[in-house]
Structures are given as C-alpha cells and as structure tokens.
Amino acid sequence: MIKVAKFGGSSVADAGQFKKVRDIVRADPDRQYVVVSASGKRFSDDNKITDLLLLVNAHIAYHVDCSSLLKDIQDRFAEIARELGVKYPIEAKFEEFSSVIKSLSPEYIVSRGEWFTARIMAEYLGLPFLDAADVIVFHHDGSVDMERTQIRLREASVQLGGRFVLPGFYGATVDGTIKLFKRGGGDITGAIVARCLDANVYENWTDVSGFLSADPRIVDDPRTIHRITFDEMRELSYMGASVLQEEAIFPVREVGIPIQIKNTNMPEKRGTIIRESAEDNEREHLITGIAGRKNFMAVHIQKAHMSDKVGFLRRALTIFERYGVSIEHVPTGVDSFGVVVNGADVRETIYSIVNDLQQELKPDVINVVDQLALISVVGRNMNRRAGTSGRIFGALGEAGINIRMITQSSQEISIIMGVNNSDFERAIKVIYQTFVDSEMVDMPSRGEVQ
Ligand code: ASP
C-alpha cells in the first residue's frame, strides 16, 4: 500500500503540530510521501506564513522596508526548529534568503513558506527533502506538465529510496522559474504526487474531522460525512462547503485514487473518504449533505408556445453571455424558464439585460427575483428512493418557508431550491432536522480505507 500524506498549514503551525505529524507518519509505514503546506495560523487571529510573505512582496513593490517582517517570519521558523531540536541551520539559511530578497521574483518569495516548512519537517522526520521546483513541472501557461512531472517524481522516488518530504503549492517551469498554484494549492500538489506515484490513497490531513453534512454555523454539531462520492463533493463544495482545494480532485479522480480527509488533531476519527462511487448499501443515509449560498438573482421569462420555438432559450442565454455573466441554473417549464445568476455578477447590468431580453425575445412576462438563496440537498441515494423531494417540500411548507424555485441536477444527486435570503438558515435547519436528525444512527463502515 502506498499513501501520500499531505498536511495543511494548521497541521504544521508550530512545534507541537510537527510532533503530531511525526506520530501520524510513524504510525503507518505506508505513509511514504509527505507533502506540507507553509505553517499556518497557531490561533485564530494569527497570520499564515504565506500571507506574511505576500505582505513582504507588497512592501517590496512599494519600496517599504520589510526587514522587521522578515525577522518575524524567521523567528517563527527558528522557534519551531529550536523546540524540535532540529539541527538544520534555519536562521542562517533564512538570512541568506532575506539578504537577496529584492532580486527574487514574487512567486519565488511566497514559495519559501512551504520550502522552509518542508525543510524543517524533513529534518525532523529523518526523511529526504525533495524540492518541488525539481519535480512539479509547469507549462508556461501555468498548467502542470503531468508527463514530465510523473517522470521526475518517479526518478526522485527511486533515488531517495521511496520516501521523501515535499513542499506543496509550487513547482517550476523547465527553465526553473518558480510558479505557484492557487491559494490552498498544497492540496493540488498532494493529489499530483498521489497520481504520479500510483498511491492507493491520498490522505489530506487538516484541522477538521472531515466533511460535515451541514454548515456548523447554522446547524449545531452536524454529522460528519464518512463516505462521499466525487460528484457529491463537487456539488457541496460548489455550494460553499469546502475542505479541499477544488482543483485537487481532478488528478486523483481521473485515475481512481480515493481521497481521505483526516484530522491531525484527532487522528483516531474516521474522517471522510471521497471516491468515484460508493457501493450500494440499503442502510446508507439518504441525504449526504446540505449546503447553500445566498444572494442569487433569478430572471423568469414566460412566453406562450415557447416550447415550439426553436432557439428561444439559446437567444436568451446569449444575452447573458454578451454581458459576461456566468449562469448558475436554468430551471425550465413548458412555456417558461428561469435564469439564475449570482447577484453580484449582474449588479451593474441587470437593467440592460432585462431590456435586451424584452427587445429581442418579446416575452409575455418577465420578472426578476432578487435576494434569492440556493440550497442544495445532495445525496447519491436520493434517486433510488421515492418521495425525497416530497418530504423536503413538505417540511419547508410546514415551516412556512416559500420555495421560489426548484431544480434537480442531471445525475439526480442533488435537489436545488431557491428560497428568500431571509429564510436561508431556517430552511437548512428544517431540512437537516427532517432527514439527518431522524436517521441519526451512525452506519457502520464497510470496506473503508482507514
Ligand atoms: N500556503 C498556501 C496558502 O496558504 C498553500 C496551502 O496552504 O496549501 O494558500
């Protein structure tokens, strides 16, 4: 078994966290490849090293002295190394970096957060350090050259005896220019390593015990989702429930490697396993999770015999495209449809859009619903069990919540409802109570990767 273990910023925030990482890595010899983020927050109003380095760049851009900022960053690394008894000359190395800082590219500067963190980690774990600039190869357009990356990672793994610690979040073009992934991109590095080295599982260690079935700010102590499919996770993440960097899914999903979310602070918890499909299990939860977002806007258009008119919908959508507006959903009826967009995207243009729709389509009715919240109820088992939507709508009706719009995803793994922004939290609570609280007995796991 080969496991890639990726540790996020909070898992390497201080020496105490490094110790937890060591215990986790040592507890399982299959954890051969360790990927780390830069040290993150130690407490809620602390700063992430990455943010401090971005601030360094801003200082340099505006010709403001940043020596005390650099000293703060150096002190954080030095403190971790000292407390762990690591011999690596971190202060000298950091001073070297600081002394030439003005000659370095902004991306190079930010990448040093993970570089120094991984350096200390490698030393502390007694494992070889592998620089991401030598193995994660970027094309000049910012995408990853997966073929070259795979060749380099495989060679490096053989040379280093099948184990290493790698900094996440960056790589380099073939000519050695450092490139960064998006924020949170250490997750992508971990997924790429898992794919290129044929891992059986990609472990993503963070500070939560997996995906929650609802937002804990709305629902008290929501159930952890133990098993979820990639599609379900996409739906939930898109609607705002996120643990992983979204783009981290693709490299592993394409080759069928499951992702396991685990909590560095509570390694005994099962966490969440994300895979392509979950085996059929009659006893499984009906609803996997509920998520949602506020501030959408829906434009409803009605025209008699619309269903006979070829190209009507396309012409409507073209108008939105003309204004550069991305469309979220298009719920349709026989002679009507709605176009749901993000409110912020049309703040300036909605009047012009409606005007163009009027002129070009001459609809019978056109109206705009503002302040709309979308709630997505996600569950791969819903399509096999009759009456799910009836139960949702019934529960909302009983609670006096008006449903403004309904749509279902094409694979029938989610039902999406529009409610007024002001009903958002209450609607989520009601749906949660109807489905999750009523089946709160936790199901036993079968065939789970632990
Ligand atoms: N350190 C980077 C960030 O803060 C990348 C990561 O943590 O994955 O966004």
XYZ file of C-alpha atoms and ligand atoms in Angstrom:
459
model
C 0.000 0.000 0.000
C 1.290 3.473 -0.868
C -0.097 6.549 0.854
C 0.587 10.202 0.208
C 0.014 12.214 3.378
C -0.499 15.924 2.824
C -0.527 18.178 5.881
C -2.188 21.588 5.692
C -0.973 24.831 7.261
C -2.636 24.361 10.636
C -1.066 20.879 10.917
C 2.402 22.452 10.767
C 1.682 25.718 12.564
C 4.081 25.139 15.468
C 6.390 22.576 17.055
C 3.501 20.840 18.831
C 1.789 20.284 15.487
C 5.015 18.973 13.931
C 5.090 16.355 16.695
C 1.571 15.235 15.829
C 2.626 14.916 12.194
C 5.582 12.769 13.200
C 3.348 10.468 15.237
C 0.953 10.129 12.324
C 3.693 9.415 9.778
C 5.419 6.937 12.080
C 2.172 5.148 12.900
C 1.868 3.843 9.354
C 4.873 2.811 7.210
C 2.655 3.106 4.116
C 2.825 6.880 4.535
C 5.853 7.130 2.305
C 5.364 10.524 0.782
C 4.729 13.592 2.895
C 3.627 16.906 1.383
C 3.359 20.035 3.532
C 1.845 23.486 3.317
C 3.567 26.511 4.832
C 2.999 26.991 8.565
C -0.466 28.359 9.079
C -2.274 30.015 11.946
C -1.498 28.919 15.511
C -4.559 30.727 16.870
C -7.486 32.443 15.225
C -6.016 35.914 14.714
C -2.526 34.681 13.905
C -1.065 35.103 10.408
C -0.263 32.389 7.923
C 3.330 32.443 6.730
C 2.040 32.620 3.143
C 0.128 35.797 3.950
C 3.195 37.318 5.589
C 5.257 36.538 2.500
C 2.602 38.141 0.304
C 2.927 41.161 2.558
C 6.689 41.117 2.034
C 6.038 41.324 -1.706
C 3.722 44.287 -1.206
C 6.402 46.063 0.840
C 8.962 45.473 -1.874
C 6.587 46.665 -4.593
C 6.035 49.933 -2.703
C 9.686 50.279 -1.677
C 8.841 49.991 2.019
C 11.361 48.428 4.378
C 10.344 44.875 5.248
C 13.220 43.793 7.456
C 11.149 43.508 10.628
C 8.513 41.479 8.804
C 11.191 39.137 7.525
C 12.587 38.877 11.034
C 9.136 37.830 12.333
C 8.928 35.067 9.742
C 12.462 33.948 10.518
C 11.659 33.835 14.236
C 8.664 31.600 13.656
C 10.703 29.072 11.725
C 13.596 29.336 14.167
C 11.311 28.722 17.126
C 9.842 25.583 15.554
C 13.291 24.232 14.702
C 14.636 25.035 18.184
C 11.736 23.433 20.012
C 12.046 20.308 17.917
C 15.826 20.152 18.343
C 16.333 20.177 14.578
C 19.947 20.834 13.548
C 19.234 22.405 10.162
C 20.773 25.936 10.188
C 17.435 27.583 9.595
C 18.436 31.078 10.732
C 21.499 31.243 8.527
C 19.527 29.958 5.541
C 16.731 32.430 6.136
C 19.196 35.313 6.426
C 20.716 34.273 3.115
C 17.237 34.410 1.581
C 16.462 37.797 3.178
C 19.722 39.338 2.026
C 18.898 38.801 -1.672
C 15.149 39.269 -1.382
C 14.951 42.210 -3.762
C 16.436 40.167 -6.577
C 13.846 37.388 -6.225
C 10.545 37.022 -8.040
C 7.314 37.463 -6.034
C 6.331 33.837 -6.664
C 9.728 32.606 -5.514
C 9.398 34.635 -2.311
C 5.947 33.214 -1.487
C 7.088 29.657 -2.255
C 9.665 29.838 0.544
C 6.881 29.372 3.084
C 6.452 25.751 2.073
C 10.154 25.349 1.268
C 11.316 26.197 4.807
C 8.448 24.304 6.423
C 9.277 21.169 4.414
C 12.987 21.564 5.146
C 12.371 21.508 8.877
C 9.860 18.671 8.537
C 12.254 16.509 6.512
C 14.975 17.016 9.076
C 12.633 16.290 11.956
C 11.196 13.131 10.392
C 14.633 11.962 9.251
C 13.403 11.721 5.659
C 14.938 13.128 2.462
C 13.826 16.603 1.346
C 12.708 16.923 -2.268
C 12.366 20.407 -3.755
C 9.071 20.830 -5.644
C 10.917 23.026 -8.173
C 12.791 19.915 -9.321
C 9.767 17.690 -9.837
C 6.493 19.603 -10.223
C 6.810 20.917 -13.777
C 4.660 23.770 -15.030
C 3.932 24.755 -18.596
C 4.454 28.456 -19.256
C 0.670 28.986 -19.260
C 0.521 27.927 -15.598
C -0.874 24.411 -16.134
C 1.004 21.342 -14.927
C 3.040 19.233 -17.327
C 1.823 15.951 -15.906
C 4.026 13.740 -18.089
C 7.282 15.431 -17.157
C 6.170 15.689 -13.544
C 5.494 11.975 -13.396
C 8.868 11.069 -14.871
C 10.664 13.370 -12.445
C 8.726 12.247 -9.401
C 9.341 8.588 -10.205
C 13.048 9.151 -10.710
C 13.284 11.132 -7.491
C 11.405 8.494 -5.553
C 13.800 5.777 -6.719
C 16.842 7.928 -5.933
C 15.567 8.798 -2.467
C 14.651 5.257 -1.501
C 10.901 5.558 -1.905
C 10.291 8.226 0.740
C 10.502 11.986 0.888
C 9.081 15.242 2.214
C 7.964 17.655 -0.492
C 6.833 21.287 -0.141
C 3.382 21.854 -1.642
C 1.924 24.838 -3.510
C 4.677 25.465 -6.068
C 6.730 23.995 -8.855
C 8.774 25.411 -11.716
C 8.816 25.669 -15.484
C 11.501 23.705 -17.344
C 13.764 26.730 -17.249
C 13.477 26.831 -13.454
C 11.106 29.762 -12.954
C 9.051 29.207 -9.802
C 5.282 29.054 -10.314
C 2.570 28.869 -7.665
C -0.743 27.087 -7.641
C -3.851 28.935 -6.467
C -4.252 29.608 -2.749
C -4.697 26.360 -0.868
C -2.778 24.690 -3.687
C -0.770 22.381 -1.444
C -3.775 20.095 -1.833
C -3.154 20.019 -5.572
C 0.498 19.097 -5.082
C -0.538 16.197 -2.847
C -3.009 14.961 -5.449
C -0.392 15.154 -8.205
C 2.112 13.179 -6.138
C -0.530 10.548 -5.366
C -1.354 10.199 -9.043
C 2.202 10.144 -10.341
C 3.437 7.638 -7.770
C 0.394 5.348 -8.014
C -0.732 5.815 -4.439
C -3.611 3.709 -3.152
C -4.949 6.613 -1.157
C -4.352 10.343 -0.905
C -4.598 11.379 2.726
C -5.358 15.022 3.300
C -4.658 15.962 6.923
C -6.323 19.110 8.144
C -7.951 20.558 11.261
C -11.471 19.191 10.821
C -12.605 15.597 11.059
C -13.891 15.505 7.507
C -16.757 16.914 5.548
C -19.733 17.988 7.591
C -23.261 17.346 6.431
C -24.207 20.985 7.046
C -22.597 24.273 7.969
C -21.839 24.177 11.727
C -22.612 27.899 11.941
C -26.201 27.055 11.032
C -26.766 23.547 12.379
C -25.467 22.531 15.820
C -22.923 19.758 15.706
C -23.748 18.420 12.230
C -22.966 14.813 11.389
C -19.640 14.078 9.683
C -19.974 12.553 6.249
C -17.922 9.367 6.337
C -18.300 8.422 2.691
C -18.950 10.724 -0.226
C -18.540 10.486 -3.990
C -16.551 12.969 -6.046
C -19.743 14.196 -7.714
C -21.464 14.790 -4.406
C -18.454 16.619 -3.121
C -18.342 18.864 -6.172
C -21.976 19.781 -5.582
C -21.412 20.531 -1.920
C -18.155 22.422 -2.428
C -19.646 24.479 -5.185
C -22.405 25.460 -2.801
C -19.923 26.610 -0.217
C -18.986 23.581 1.892
C -15.304 23.235 1.339
C -12.432 21.403 2.976
C -10.259 20.697 -0.028
C -8.931 22.982 -2.738
C -11.385 22.148 -5.533
C -8.804 21.526 -8.209
C -7.146 18.890 -6.044
C -9.840 16.438 -7.003
C -9.049 16.089 -10.686
C -5.573 14.494 -10.681
C -6.637 11.670 -8.371
C -10.170 11.255 -9.617
C -9.037 10.568 -13.167
C -7.070 7.550 -12.007
C -9.456 6.316 -9.330
C -7.449 7.159 -6.200
C -9.654 7.901 -3.180
C -9.030 10.962 -1.010
C -9.246 10.584 2.722
C -9.768 13.691 4.833
C -8.318 13.276 8.328
C -7.861 15.487 11.355
C -4.271 15.945 12.558
C -5.581 16.900 15.995
C -7.858 13.846 16.245
C -6.228 11.159 14.130
C -8.430 8.456 15.634
C -11.542 9.906 13.956
C -12.617 8.194 10.761
C -12.734 11.370 8.692
C -14.251 11.385 5.223
C -13.381 9.132 2.326
C -14.083 10.553 -1.130
C -14.250 8.130 -4.057
C -15.711 7.754 -7.505
C -18.637 5.666 -6.363
C -19.911 4.290 -3.129
C -21.090 0.722 -3.029
C -24.823 0.199 -2.837
C -25.889 -0.109 0.706
C -29.520 -0.151 1.604
C -28.776 1.193 5.033
C -26.932 4.236 3.821
C -28.030 7.734 4.572
C -30.493 9.190 2.141
C -29.015 12.652 2.332
C -25.253 13.092 2.233
C -25.160 16.798 2.927
C -26.868 20.142 2.660
C -25.155 23.329 1.540
C -26.175 26.630 0.114
C -25.311 30.181 -0.733
C -27.137 33.469 -0.609
C -27.509 36.405 -2.963
C -28.572 34.931 -6.261
C -30.931 36.562 -8.712
C -33.417 34.817 -10.996
C -34.876 36.223 -14.196
C -38.120 34.431 -15.097
C -39.328 34.532 -18.666
C -42.660 33.313 -19.942
C -43.988 33.203 -23.478
C -46.936 31.243 -24.842
C -45.916 28.306 -27.057
C -42.286 28.886 -26.260
C -41.730 25.160 -26.348
C -42.355 25.198 -30.140
C -39.922 27.994 -30.841
C -36.514 26.753 -31.888
C -33.611 28.693 -30.405
C -35.596 30.733 -27.865
C -33.615 29.601 -24.848
C -30.328 29.954 -26.697
C -31.148 33.542 -27.623
C -31.916 34.355 -24.010
C -28.678 32.809 -22.798
C -26.704 34.643 -25.471
C -27.852 37.928 -23.959
C -26.385 36.934 -20.593
C -23.212 35.853 -22.328
C -22.989 39.216 -24.038
C -22.735 40.816 -20.594
C -20.136 38.286 -19.458
C -22.463 36.778 -16.864
C -21.976 33.174 -15.870
C -25.221 31.224 -15.468
C -25.762 29.054 -12.416
C -29.034 27.271 -13.181
C -31.784 27.264 -15.779
C -34.949 25.736 -14.309
C -37.449 25.188 -17.119
C -41.201 24.807 -17.509
C -43.195 24.185 -20.695
C -43.632 27.807 -21.672
C -41.316 29.422 -19.185
C -37.841 29.239 -17.792
C -35.696 30.999 -15.283
C -32.091 32.057 -15.472
C -30.366 32.055 -12.110
C -27.214 34.096 -11.747
C -25.010 35.323 -8.983
C -26.424 38.649 -7.760
C -23.008 40.280 -7.597
C -22.332 39.455 -11.271
C -25.308 41.463 -12.553
C -25.444 44.318 -10.083
C -24.487 46.856 -12.749
C -26.033 45.215 -15.781
C -29.387 43.728 -14.783
C -31.463 46.581 -16.236
C -29.679 46.379 -19.574
C -30.050 42.600 -19.637
C -33.780 42.765 -18.939
C -34.140 45.458 -21.568
C -32.348 43.331 -24.179
C -34.482 40.322 -23.247
C -37.613 42.426 -23.744
C -36.473 43.806 -27.088
C -35.121 40.642 -28.572
C -37.451 37.955 -27.224
C -40.677 39.877 -26.665
C -41.757 37.613 -23.823
C -45.270 37.717 -22.318
C -43.947 38.037 -18.797
C -40.537 38.781 -17.446
C -39.756 39.245 -13.793
C -36.717 39.419 -11.627
C -36.431 37.808 -8.213
C -33.659 39.269 -6.125
C -32.249 38.187 -2.741
C -32.561 34.546 -3.567
C -30.679 31.874 -1.639
C -29.988 28.492 -3.199
C -29.923 25.372 -1.086
C -28.625 22.127 -2.467
C -29.637 18.862 -0.848
C -27.124 16.303 -2.023
C -27.363 12.533 -1.835
C -26.401 9.787 -4.250
C -29.161 7.586 -2.803
C -31.982 10.025 -3.415
C -32.675 8.931 -6.973
C -33.428 5.386 -5.867
C -35.886 6.279 -3.160
C -39.224 7.752 -3.982
C -40.671 10.694 -2.141
C -37.477 12.504 -1.155
C -38.382 15.806 -2.763
C -41.920 15.476 -1.414
C -40.533 15.213 2.093
C -38.276 18.221 1.612
C -41.018 20.404 0.213
C -43.489 19.169 2.820
C -41.148 20.055 5.650
C -40.443 23.501 4.251
C -44.139 24.092 3.643
C -44.988 23.168 7.198
C -42.374 25.605 8.436
C -43.991 28.317 6.312
C -40.984 28.683 4.022
C -41.836 29.691 0.487
C -39.901 27.836 -2.211
C -39.215 30.227 -5.085
C -37.596 27.789 -7.457
C -36.761 24.093 -7.776
C -34.271 22.318 -9.981
C -32.524 18.977 -9.956
C -29.006 18.164 -11.105
C -28.805 15.993 -14.193
C -27.486 12.918 -12.412
C -30.202 13.344 -9.806
C -27.759 13.566 -6.959
C -28.977 16.930 -5.815
C -32.172 18.881 -5.468
C -31.656 22.619 -5.567
C -34.177 25.003 -4.123
C -34.383 28.751 -4.151
C -35.728 30.456 -1.029
C -35.625 34.059 0.111
C -32.308 35.070 1.609
C -34.123 35.716 4.892
C -35.348 32.094 5.053
C -31.950 30.582 4.247
C -30.724 29.488 7.677
C -34.127 28.312 8.815
C -34.665 26.258 5.655
C -31.345 24.475 6.137
C -32.206 23.692 9.752
C -35.616 22.324 8.782
C -34.201 20.083 6.046
C -31.455 18.873 8.356
C -33.938 18.021 11.065
C -36.230 16.234 8.651
C -33.581 13.987 7.185
C -30.478 13.807 9.246
C -31.763 14.002 12.797
C -34.395 11.394 12.002
C -31.779 8.854 10.894
C -29.058 9.808 13.316
C -27.866 6.262 13.992
C -24.404 6.165 12.548
C -23.992 3.495 9.905
C -21.141 1.000 10.238
C -18.429 1.375 7.616
C -17.815 -1.296 5.041
C -14.598 -1.693 3.098
C -13.334 1.686 4.132
C -9.733 2.669 3.708
C -8.507 3.522 7.157
N 0.343 28.056 1.770
C -0.576 28.195 0.686
C -1.777 29.012 1.127
O -1.839 29.470 2.251
C -0.948 26.902 0.075
C -1.568 25.901 1.006
O -1.642 26.123 2.195
O -1.988 24.837 0.514
O -2.656 29.234 0.339
